[in-house]
Coordinates of C-alpha atoms in Angstrom, one line a residue:
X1 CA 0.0 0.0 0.0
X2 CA 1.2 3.6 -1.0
X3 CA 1.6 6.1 2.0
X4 CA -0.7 9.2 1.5
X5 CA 1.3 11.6 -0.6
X6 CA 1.2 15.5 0.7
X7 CA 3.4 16.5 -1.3
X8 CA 2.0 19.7 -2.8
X9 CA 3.9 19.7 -6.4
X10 CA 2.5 15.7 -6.5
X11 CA -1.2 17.3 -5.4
X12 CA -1.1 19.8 -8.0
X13 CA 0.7 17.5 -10.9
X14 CA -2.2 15.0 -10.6
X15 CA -4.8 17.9 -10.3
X16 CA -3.2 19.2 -13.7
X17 CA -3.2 16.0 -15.4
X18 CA -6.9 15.3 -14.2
X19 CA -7.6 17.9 -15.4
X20 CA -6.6 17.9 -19.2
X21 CA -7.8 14.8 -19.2
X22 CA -11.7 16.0 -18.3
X23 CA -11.2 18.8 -19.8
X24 CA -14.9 20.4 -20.2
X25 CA -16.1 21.1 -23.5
X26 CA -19.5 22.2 -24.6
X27 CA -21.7 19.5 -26.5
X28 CA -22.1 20.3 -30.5
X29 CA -25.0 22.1 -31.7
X30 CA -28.0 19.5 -32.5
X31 CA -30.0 19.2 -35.7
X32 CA -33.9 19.8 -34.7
X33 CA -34.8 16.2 -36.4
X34 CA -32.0 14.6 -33.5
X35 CA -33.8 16.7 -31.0
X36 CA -37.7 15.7 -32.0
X37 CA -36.5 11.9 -31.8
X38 CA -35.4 12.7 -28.3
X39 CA -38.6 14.0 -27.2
X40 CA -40.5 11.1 -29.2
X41 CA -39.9 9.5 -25.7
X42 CA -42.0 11.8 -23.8
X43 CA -44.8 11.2 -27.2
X44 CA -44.7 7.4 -26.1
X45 CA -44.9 8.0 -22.5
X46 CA -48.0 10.6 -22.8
X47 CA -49.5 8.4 -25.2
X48 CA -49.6 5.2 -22.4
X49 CA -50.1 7.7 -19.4
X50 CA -53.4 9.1 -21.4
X51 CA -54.8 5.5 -21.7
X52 CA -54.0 5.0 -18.0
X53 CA -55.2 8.4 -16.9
X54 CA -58.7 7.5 -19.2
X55 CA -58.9 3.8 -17.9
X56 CA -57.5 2.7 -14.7
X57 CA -60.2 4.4 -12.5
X58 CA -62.8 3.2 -14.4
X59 CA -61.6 -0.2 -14.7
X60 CA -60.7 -0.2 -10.9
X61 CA -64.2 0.9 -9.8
X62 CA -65.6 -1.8 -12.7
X63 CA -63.5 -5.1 -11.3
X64 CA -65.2 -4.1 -7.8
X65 CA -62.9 -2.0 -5.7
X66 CA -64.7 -0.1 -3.2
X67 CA -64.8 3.9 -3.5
X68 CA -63.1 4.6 -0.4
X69 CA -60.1 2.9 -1.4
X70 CA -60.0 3.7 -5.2
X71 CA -57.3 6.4 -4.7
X72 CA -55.0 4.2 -2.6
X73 CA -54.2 2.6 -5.5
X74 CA -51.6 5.5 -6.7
X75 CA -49.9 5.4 -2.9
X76 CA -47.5 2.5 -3.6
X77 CA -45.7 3.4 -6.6
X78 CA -45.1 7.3 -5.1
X79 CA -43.8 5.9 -1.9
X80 CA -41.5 3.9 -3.6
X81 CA -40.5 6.4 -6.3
X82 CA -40.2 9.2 -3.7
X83 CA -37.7 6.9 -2.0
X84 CA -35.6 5.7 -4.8
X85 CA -35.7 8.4 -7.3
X86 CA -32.7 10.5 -6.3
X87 CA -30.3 7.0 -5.7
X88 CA -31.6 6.1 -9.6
X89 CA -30.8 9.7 -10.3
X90 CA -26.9 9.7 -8.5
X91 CA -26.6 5.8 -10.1
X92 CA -27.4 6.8 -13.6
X93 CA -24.5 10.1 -13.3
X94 CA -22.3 7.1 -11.9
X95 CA -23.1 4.7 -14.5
X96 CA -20.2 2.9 -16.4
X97 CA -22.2 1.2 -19.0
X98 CA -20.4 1.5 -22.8
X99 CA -24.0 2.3 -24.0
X100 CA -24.2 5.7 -21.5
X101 CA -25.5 6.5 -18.6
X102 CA -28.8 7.3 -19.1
X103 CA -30.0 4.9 -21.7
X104 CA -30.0 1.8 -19.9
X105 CA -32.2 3.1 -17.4
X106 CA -34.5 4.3 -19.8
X107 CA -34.7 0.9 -21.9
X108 CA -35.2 -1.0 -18.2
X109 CA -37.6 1.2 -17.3
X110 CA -39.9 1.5 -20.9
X111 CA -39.7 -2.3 -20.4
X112 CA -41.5 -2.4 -17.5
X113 CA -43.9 0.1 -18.3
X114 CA -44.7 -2.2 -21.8
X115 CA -46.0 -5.0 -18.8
X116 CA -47.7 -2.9 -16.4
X117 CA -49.8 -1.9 -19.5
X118 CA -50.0 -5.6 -20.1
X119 CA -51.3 -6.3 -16.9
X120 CA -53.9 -3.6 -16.5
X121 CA -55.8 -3.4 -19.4
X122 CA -55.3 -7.3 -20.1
X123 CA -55.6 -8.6 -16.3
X124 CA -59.4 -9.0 -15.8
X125 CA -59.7 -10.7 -19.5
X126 CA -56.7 -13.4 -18.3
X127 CA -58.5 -13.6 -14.9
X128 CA -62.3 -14.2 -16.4
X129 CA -60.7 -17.3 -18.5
X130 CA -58.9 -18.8 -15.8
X131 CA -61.4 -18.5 -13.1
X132 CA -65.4 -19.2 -12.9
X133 CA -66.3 -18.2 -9.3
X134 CA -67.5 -14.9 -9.0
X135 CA -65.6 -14.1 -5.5
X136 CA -62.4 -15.4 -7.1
X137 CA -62.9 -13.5 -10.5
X138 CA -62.8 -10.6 -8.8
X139 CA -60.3 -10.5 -6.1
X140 CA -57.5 -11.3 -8.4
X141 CA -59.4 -9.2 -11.2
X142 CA -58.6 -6.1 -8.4
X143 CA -55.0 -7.6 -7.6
X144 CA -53.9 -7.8 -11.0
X145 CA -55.0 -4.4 -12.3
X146 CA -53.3 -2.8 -9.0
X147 CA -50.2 -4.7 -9.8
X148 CA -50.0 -3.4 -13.5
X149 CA -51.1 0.4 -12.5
X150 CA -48.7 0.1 -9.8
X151 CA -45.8 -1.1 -12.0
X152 CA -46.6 1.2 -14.8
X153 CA -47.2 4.2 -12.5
X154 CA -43.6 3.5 -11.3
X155 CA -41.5 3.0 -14.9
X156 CA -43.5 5.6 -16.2
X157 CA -42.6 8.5 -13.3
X158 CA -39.2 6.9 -12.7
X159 CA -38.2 7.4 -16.8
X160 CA -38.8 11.3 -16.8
X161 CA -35.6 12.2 -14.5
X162 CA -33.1 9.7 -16.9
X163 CA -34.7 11.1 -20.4
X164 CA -34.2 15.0 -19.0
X165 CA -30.7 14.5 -17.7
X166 CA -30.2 12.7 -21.0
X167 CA -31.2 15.8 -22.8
X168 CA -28.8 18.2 -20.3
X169 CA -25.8 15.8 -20.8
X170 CA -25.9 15.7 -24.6
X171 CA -26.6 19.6 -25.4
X172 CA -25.7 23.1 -25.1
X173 CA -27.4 25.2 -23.3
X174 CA -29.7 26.8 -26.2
X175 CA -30.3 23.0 -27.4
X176 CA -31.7 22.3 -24.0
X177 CA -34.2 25.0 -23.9
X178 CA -35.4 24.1 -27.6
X179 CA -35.4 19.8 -26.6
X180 CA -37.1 21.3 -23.5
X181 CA -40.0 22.8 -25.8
X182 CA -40.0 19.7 -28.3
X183 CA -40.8 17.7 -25.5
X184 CA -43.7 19.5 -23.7
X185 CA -44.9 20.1 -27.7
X186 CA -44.4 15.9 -28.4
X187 CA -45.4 15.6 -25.1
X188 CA -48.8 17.1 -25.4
X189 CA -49.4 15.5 -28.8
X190 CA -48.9 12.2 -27.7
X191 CA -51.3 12.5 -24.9
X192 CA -53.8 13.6 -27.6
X193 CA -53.6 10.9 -29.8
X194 CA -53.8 8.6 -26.4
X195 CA -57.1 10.2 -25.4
X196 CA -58.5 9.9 -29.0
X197 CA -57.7 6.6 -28.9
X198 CA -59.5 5.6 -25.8
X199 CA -62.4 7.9 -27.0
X200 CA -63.2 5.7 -29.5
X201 CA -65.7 2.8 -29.5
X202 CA -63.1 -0.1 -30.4
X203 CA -65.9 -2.9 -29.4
X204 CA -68.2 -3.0 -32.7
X205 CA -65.1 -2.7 -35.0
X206 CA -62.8 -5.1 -37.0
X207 CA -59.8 -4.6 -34.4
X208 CA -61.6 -5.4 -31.4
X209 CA -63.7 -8.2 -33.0
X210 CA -60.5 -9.5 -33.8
X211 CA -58.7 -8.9 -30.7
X212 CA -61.2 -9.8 -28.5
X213 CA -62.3 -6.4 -26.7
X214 CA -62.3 -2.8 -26.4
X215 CA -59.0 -2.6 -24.1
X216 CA -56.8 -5.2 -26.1
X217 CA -57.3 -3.2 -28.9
X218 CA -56.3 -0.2 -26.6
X219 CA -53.0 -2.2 -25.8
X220 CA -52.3 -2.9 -29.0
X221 CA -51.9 0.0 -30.1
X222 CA -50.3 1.8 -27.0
X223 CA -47.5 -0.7 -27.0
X224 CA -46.7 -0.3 -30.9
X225 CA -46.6 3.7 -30.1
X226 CA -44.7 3.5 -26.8
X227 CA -41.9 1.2 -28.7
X228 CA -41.5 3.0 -32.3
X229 CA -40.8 6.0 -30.0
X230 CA -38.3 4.8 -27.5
X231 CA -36.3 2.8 -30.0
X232 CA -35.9 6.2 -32.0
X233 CA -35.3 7.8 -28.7
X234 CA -32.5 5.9 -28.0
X235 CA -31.2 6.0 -31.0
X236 CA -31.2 9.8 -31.2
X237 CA -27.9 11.4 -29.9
X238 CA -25.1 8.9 -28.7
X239 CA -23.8 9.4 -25.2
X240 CA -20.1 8.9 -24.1
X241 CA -19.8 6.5 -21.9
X242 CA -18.3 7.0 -18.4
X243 CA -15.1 5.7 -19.2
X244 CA -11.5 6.9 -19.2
X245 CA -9.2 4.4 -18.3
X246 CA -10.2 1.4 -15.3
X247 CA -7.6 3.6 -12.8
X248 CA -9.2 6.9 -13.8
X249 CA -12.8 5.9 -13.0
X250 CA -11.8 4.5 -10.0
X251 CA -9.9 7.4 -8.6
X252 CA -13.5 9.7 -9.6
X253 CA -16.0 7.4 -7.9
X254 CA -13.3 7.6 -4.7
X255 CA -14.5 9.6 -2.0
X256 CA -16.5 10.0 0.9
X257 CA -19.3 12.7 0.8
X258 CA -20.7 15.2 -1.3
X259 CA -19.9 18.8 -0.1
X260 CA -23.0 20.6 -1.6
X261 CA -26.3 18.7 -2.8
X262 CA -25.6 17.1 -5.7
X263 CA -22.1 18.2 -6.6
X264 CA -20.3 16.8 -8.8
X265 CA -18.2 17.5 -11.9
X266 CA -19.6 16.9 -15.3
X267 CA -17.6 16.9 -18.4
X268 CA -17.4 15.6 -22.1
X269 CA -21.4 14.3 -20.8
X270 CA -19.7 11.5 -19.7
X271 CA -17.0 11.9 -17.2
X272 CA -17.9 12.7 -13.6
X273 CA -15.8 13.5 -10.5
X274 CA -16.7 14.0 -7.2
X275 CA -15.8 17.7 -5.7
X276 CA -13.2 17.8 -2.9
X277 CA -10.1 19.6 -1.9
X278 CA -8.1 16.3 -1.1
X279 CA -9.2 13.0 -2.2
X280 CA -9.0 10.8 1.0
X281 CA -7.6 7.4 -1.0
X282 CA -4.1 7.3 -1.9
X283 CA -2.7 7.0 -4.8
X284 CA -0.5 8.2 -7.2
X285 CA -1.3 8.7 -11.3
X286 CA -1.2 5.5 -13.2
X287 CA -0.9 3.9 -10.0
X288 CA -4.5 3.7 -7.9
X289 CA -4.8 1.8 -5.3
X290 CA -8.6 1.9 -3.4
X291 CA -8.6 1.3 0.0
X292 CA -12.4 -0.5 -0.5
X293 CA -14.2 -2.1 -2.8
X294 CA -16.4 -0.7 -5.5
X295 CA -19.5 -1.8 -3.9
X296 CA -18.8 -0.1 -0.9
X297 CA -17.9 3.2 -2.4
X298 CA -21.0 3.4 -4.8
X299 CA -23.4 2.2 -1.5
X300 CA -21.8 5.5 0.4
X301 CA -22.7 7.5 -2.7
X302 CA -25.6 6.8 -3.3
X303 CA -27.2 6.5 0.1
X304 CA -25.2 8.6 3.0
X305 CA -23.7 11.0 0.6
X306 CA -26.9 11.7 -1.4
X307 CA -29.3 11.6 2.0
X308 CA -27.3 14.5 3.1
X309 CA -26.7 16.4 -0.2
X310 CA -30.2 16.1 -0.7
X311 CA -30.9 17.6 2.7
X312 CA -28.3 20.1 2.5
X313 CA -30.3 21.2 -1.1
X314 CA -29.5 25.1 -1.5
X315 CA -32.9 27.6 -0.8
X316 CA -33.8 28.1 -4.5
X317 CA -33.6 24.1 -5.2
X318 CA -36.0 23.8 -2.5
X319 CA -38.6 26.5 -3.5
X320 CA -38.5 25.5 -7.0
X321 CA -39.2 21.9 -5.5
X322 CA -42.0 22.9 -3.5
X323 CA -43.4 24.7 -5.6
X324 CA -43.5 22.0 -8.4
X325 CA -45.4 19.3 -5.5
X326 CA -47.9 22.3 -5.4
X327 CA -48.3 22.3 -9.3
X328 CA -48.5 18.3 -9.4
X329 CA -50.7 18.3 -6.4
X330 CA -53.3 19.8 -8.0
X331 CA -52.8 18.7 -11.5
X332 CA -52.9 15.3 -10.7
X333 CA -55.7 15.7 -8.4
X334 CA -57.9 16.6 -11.2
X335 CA -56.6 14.8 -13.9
X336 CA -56.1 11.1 -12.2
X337 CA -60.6 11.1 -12.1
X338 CA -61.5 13.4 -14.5
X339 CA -63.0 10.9 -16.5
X340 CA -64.9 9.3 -13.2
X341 CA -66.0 13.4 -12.7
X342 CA -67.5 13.4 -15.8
X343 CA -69.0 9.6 -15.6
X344 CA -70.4 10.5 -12.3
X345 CA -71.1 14.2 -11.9
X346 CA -71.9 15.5 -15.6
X347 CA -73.8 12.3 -16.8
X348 CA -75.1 10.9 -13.7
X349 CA -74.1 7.0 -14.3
X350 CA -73.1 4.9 -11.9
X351 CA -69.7 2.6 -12.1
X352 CA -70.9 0.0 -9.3
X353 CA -74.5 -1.1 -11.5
X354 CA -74.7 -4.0 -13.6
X355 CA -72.5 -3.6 -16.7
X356 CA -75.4 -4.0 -18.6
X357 CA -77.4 -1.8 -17.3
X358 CA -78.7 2.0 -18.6
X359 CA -76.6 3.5 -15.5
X360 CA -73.0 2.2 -16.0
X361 CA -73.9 2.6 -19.3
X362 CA -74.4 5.9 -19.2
X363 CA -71.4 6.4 -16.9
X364 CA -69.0 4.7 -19.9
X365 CA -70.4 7.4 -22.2
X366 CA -69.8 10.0 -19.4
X367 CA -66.2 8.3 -19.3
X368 CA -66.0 8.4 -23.3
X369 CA -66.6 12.4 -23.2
X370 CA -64.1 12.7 -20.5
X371 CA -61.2 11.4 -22.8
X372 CA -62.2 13.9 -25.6
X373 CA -62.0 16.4 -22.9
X374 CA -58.6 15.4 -21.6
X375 CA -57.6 14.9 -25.5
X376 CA -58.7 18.6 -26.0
X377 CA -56.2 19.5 -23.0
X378 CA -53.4 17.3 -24.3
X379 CA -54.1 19.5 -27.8
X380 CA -53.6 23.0 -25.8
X381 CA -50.5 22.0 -24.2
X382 CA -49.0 21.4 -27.5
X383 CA -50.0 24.5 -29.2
X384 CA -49.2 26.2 -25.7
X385 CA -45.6 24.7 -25.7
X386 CA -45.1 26.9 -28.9
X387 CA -46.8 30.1 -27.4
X388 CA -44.6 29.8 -24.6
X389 CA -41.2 30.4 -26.9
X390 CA -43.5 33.9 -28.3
X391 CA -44.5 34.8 -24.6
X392 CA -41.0 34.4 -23.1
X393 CA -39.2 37.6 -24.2
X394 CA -42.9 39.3 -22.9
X395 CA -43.5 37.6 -19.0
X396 CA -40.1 35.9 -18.2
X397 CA -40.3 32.5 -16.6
X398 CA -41.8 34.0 -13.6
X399 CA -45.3 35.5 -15.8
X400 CA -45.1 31.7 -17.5
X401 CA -44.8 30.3 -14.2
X402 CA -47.6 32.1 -13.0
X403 CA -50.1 31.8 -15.8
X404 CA -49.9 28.5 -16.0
X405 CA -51.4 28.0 -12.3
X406 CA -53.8 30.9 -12.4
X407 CA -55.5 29.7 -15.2
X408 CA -55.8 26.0 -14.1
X409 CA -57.2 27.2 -11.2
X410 CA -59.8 29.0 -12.4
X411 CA -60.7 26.7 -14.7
X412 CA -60.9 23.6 -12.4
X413 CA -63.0 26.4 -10.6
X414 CA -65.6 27.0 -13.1
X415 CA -66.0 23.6 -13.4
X416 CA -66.6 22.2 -9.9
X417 CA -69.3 25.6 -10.1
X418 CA -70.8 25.2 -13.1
X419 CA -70.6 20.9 -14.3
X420 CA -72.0 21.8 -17.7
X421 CA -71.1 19.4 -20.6
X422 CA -70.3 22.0 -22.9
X423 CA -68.5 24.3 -20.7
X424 CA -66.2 21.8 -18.9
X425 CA -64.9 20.3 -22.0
X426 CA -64.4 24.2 -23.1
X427 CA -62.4 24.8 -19.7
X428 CA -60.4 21.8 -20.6
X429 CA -58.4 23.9 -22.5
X430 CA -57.1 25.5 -19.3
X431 CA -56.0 22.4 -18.4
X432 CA -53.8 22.1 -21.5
X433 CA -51.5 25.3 -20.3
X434 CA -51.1 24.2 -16.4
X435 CA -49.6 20.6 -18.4
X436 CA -46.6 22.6 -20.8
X437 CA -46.0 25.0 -17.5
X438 CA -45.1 21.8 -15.5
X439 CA -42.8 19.9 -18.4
X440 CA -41.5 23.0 -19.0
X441 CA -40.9 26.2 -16.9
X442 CA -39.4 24.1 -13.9
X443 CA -37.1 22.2 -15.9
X444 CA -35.9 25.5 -17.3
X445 CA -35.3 27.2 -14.3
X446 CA -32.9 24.0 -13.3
X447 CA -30.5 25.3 -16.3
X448 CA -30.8 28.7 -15.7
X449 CA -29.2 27.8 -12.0
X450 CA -26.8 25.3 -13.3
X451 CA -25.9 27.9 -16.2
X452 CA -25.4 31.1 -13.2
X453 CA -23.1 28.9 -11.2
X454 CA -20.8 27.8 -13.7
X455 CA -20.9 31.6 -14.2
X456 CA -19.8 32.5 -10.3
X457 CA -17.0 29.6 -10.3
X458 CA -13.4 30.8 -10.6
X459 CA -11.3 29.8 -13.3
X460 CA -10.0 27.1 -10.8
X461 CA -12.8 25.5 -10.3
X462 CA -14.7 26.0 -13.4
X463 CA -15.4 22.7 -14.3
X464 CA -16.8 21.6 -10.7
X465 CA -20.8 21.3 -11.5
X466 CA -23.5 20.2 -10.1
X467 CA -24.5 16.8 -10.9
X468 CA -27.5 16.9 -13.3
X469 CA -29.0 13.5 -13.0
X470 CA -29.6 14.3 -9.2
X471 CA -31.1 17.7 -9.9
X472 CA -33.5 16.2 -12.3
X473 CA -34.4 13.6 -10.1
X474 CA -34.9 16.0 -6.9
X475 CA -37.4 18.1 -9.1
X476 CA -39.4 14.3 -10.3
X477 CA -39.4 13.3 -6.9
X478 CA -42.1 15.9 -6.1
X479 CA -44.4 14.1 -8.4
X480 CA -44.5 11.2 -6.6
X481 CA -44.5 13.2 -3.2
X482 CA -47.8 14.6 -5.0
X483 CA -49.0 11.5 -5.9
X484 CA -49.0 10.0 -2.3
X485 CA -50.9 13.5 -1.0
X486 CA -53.4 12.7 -4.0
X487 CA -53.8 8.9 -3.4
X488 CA -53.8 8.8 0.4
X489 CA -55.7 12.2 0.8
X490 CA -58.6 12.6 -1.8
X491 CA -60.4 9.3 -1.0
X492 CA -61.1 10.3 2.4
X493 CA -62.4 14.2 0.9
X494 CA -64.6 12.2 -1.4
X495 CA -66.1 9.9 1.3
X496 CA -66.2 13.0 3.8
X497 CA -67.8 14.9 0.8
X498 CA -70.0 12.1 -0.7
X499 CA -69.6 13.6 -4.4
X500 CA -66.2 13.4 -6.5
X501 CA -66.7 17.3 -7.0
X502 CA -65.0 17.8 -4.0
X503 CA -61.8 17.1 -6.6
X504 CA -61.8 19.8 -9.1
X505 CA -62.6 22.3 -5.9
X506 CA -59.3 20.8 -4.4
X507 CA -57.5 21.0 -7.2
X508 CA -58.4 25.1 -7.9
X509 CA -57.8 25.9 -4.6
X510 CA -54.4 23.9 -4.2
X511 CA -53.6 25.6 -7.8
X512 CA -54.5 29.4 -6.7
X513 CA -52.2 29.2 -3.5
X514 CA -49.7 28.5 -6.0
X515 CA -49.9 31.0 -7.8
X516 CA -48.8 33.1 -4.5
X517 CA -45.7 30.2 -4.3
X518 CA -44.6 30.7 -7.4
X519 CA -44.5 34.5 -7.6
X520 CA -43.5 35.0 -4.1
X521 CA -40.7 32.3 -2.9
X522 CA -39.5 30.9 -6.6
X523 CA -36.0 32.7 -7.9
X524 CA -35.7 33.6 -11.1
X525 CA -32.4 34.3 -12.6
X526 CA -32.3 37.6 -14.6

């Protein structure tokens, strides 16, 4: 074993040569047709979250699971993702794999996504055929359709961190912002095209004749859209893999904490070093010896070292963060039983009577307008995403920020007041600007505070930065955070309430106070 040199010319000579060799350099400029197959990711993903967002409540309340307990159902996945997502966010800036870093947690995750889509929407058809008593047939028809919203609720929260620190890796700084707006723009399209899909009657036609029913024909084509997109996705702009040399990466992983949330140095979107005055293993260059093992070093990165970076997040981080659970809070509120509002509330049906009956017939139709509602909000994000670019020079993040929750609240408002047909799928379009403000105003504002403190570090220091991956997944955490005060809090309002409007009044009122949040405690970078 090598003593610990302290030799200062030895410091500085393997600080040089570290140096040069992770030299920064700013990622090319990206052609706009590698920038829309990146965001044909977030097409696929809207595109299977709109057939979940249309269908899982429904089906849930259908296979017999009792209305007090409906919104329970989005608890698990949160809690878990709300746990987990910042050590997948430090593991994925610390992965070696030759394909990048990012990648192969997007493939494992858009895998699992593919079968909680296959379990949902396929689950009670596999149970009826296996089963012929009626209790049986439906307690595992309720335990299999939790089990695939649960796993898909998961993959499909977990893979928006990886794909955004993708797009931060791989461009500059004016590629980000325009990948930024290609996604909320794919994004919104995708959920569209999902809604319009599970508007339509699939039951009398060739397909689901074919296929069997309504929601294999649904899967069908959710799965062909979600796999054509992440295939081009990943084949969009190639990463460098975190690899120097076996020595080199050894010597970056190598150390003991974290000495600001999330710090570490990024360079050539592949290379990453922690930040520290005085490494604590010894070595000299060409010559590393590690004092533990891998394992050991990447379990005290990822959990002690990111626990307390994470805690030790600076004040803006932790605005922005709040002020994004806010945003989700109430988005997801609304959005999550939309479709049961307008089953329930605007065409009176019922989800608990016969299925053959007028009632739940009725409240399928009620369920069928709700999608062409949510399809005409998935419509206004898009063209909203390209109104944002025009408003920008005008309001400034902040005015964005802000319009975007003022005008979901008042429309979630208007409709809890006034549940009109005609009107509510008019206010959708509110919805439609709240969506783009969330994909894209937050996301932005991480940059903008990357992009000031590489600004504010001496010439030193000026490749130390913070590490992306973690920031992204700090910021996606709060959507799981809002999931769990959706799922664990809204069943009881409904049952205290005894009418799902009771939702969309939560949901304007949680939006409204953020409006306050946003324009009050948010920094913006001038």
């Amino acid at each position: 074993m090598h003593k610990a040199t302290t030799d200062p010319e030895v410091e500085g000579s393997v600080s040089g040569q570290l140096g040069d060799i992770l030299q920064s350099k700013d990622p090319p400029r990206r052609p706009a047709g590698r920038l829309i197959m990146h965001g044909l990711a977030m097409f696929g993903r809207e595109f299977c979250y709109a057939v979940e967002a249309s269908f899982v409540t429904p089906e849930l309340l259908s296979v017999g699971l009792p209305k007090s307990l409906y919104s329970l159902v989005w608890l698990i996945s949160p809690i878990l993702g709300f746990v987990l997502q910042p050590v997948i966010g430090s593991a994925s800036d610390h992965c070696q794999s030759r394909w990048g870093r990012r990648r192969p947690f997007i493939l494992s995750l858009g895998i699992m996504m593919i079968l909680g889509m296959t379990l949902y929407l396929n689950g009670d058809t596999v149970v009826s055929a296996i089963f012929k008593e009626q209790e049986k047939k439906k307690t595992w028809a309720i335990i299999i359709t939790m089990l695939g919203v649960v796993l898909f609720d998961f993959s499909a929260d977990f893979i928006d961190g990886p794909i955004k620190a993708y797009l931060f890796d791989v461009c500059s700084h004016q590629d980000k912002e325009r990948g930024l707006h290609y996604h909320a723009l794919l994004t919104g399209l995708g959920g569209a095209l999902g809604y319009v899909t599970g508007a339509i009657d699939w039951g009398p036609s060739m397909l689901g004749k074919l296929l069997g029913s309504e929601f294999q024909v649904i899967f069908f084509f959710a799965a062909l859209v979600f796999i054509l997109c992440i295939t081009l996705h990943l084949c969009s702009i190639p990463e460098t893999p975190l690899k120097g040399s076996k020595e080199e990466s050894k010597l970056l992983l190598k150390h003991d904490e974290f000495y600001q949330y999330g710090s570490v140095e990024q360079v050539k979107n592949g290379y990453v070093r922690p930040q520290g005055d005085k490494p604590k293993s010894d070595y000299v260059l060409g010559e590393v010896e590690i004092e533990q093992t891998d394992t050991q070093i990447q379990k005290r990165m990822t959990l002690k070292s990111l626990l307390k970076a994470i805690i030790s997040m600076p004040p803006h981080y932790r605005c922005l963060c709040v002020s994004h659970l806010i945003g989700w809070t109430a988005f997801l509120s609304n959005m999550l039983f939309f479709t049961d509002f307008m089953g329930q509330i605007i065409y009176h049906g019922n989800p608990y009577a016969e299925h053959n009956s007028i009632s739940y017939l009725t409240y399928e139709r009620g369920v069928e307008i709700g999608c062409w509602g949510l399809c005409i909000n998935a419509i206004s994000s898009s063209i909203y995403s390209y109104l944002q670019r025009v408003l920008l020079p005008y309001t400034g993040l902040k005015g964005l920020y802000f319009i975007g929750y003022f005008l979901f609240g008042l429309g979630t408002g208007l409709i809890g007041l006034f549940p009109n047909v005609y009107s509510t799928l008019a206010l959708c379009s509110l919805f439609g600007v709240m969506s783009s403000t969330l994909y894209t105003v937050p996301f932005n504002l991480i940059t903008e505070y990357h992009r000031e403190e590489e600004k504010l570090l001496d010439d030193e220091n000026k490749e130390d930065r913070r590490g992306k991956g973690v920031d992204c997944a700090a910021l996606t955490c709060m959507i799981q955070l809002a999931q769990i005060i959706v799922g664990g809090g809204l069943g009881f309002l409904v049952s205290a309430a005894g009418s799902v409007v009771v939702i969309v009044v939560f949901a304007s009122a949680v939006s409204l106070f953020g409006c306050c949040f946003v324009a009050f405690f948010v920094r913006y970078v001038e």
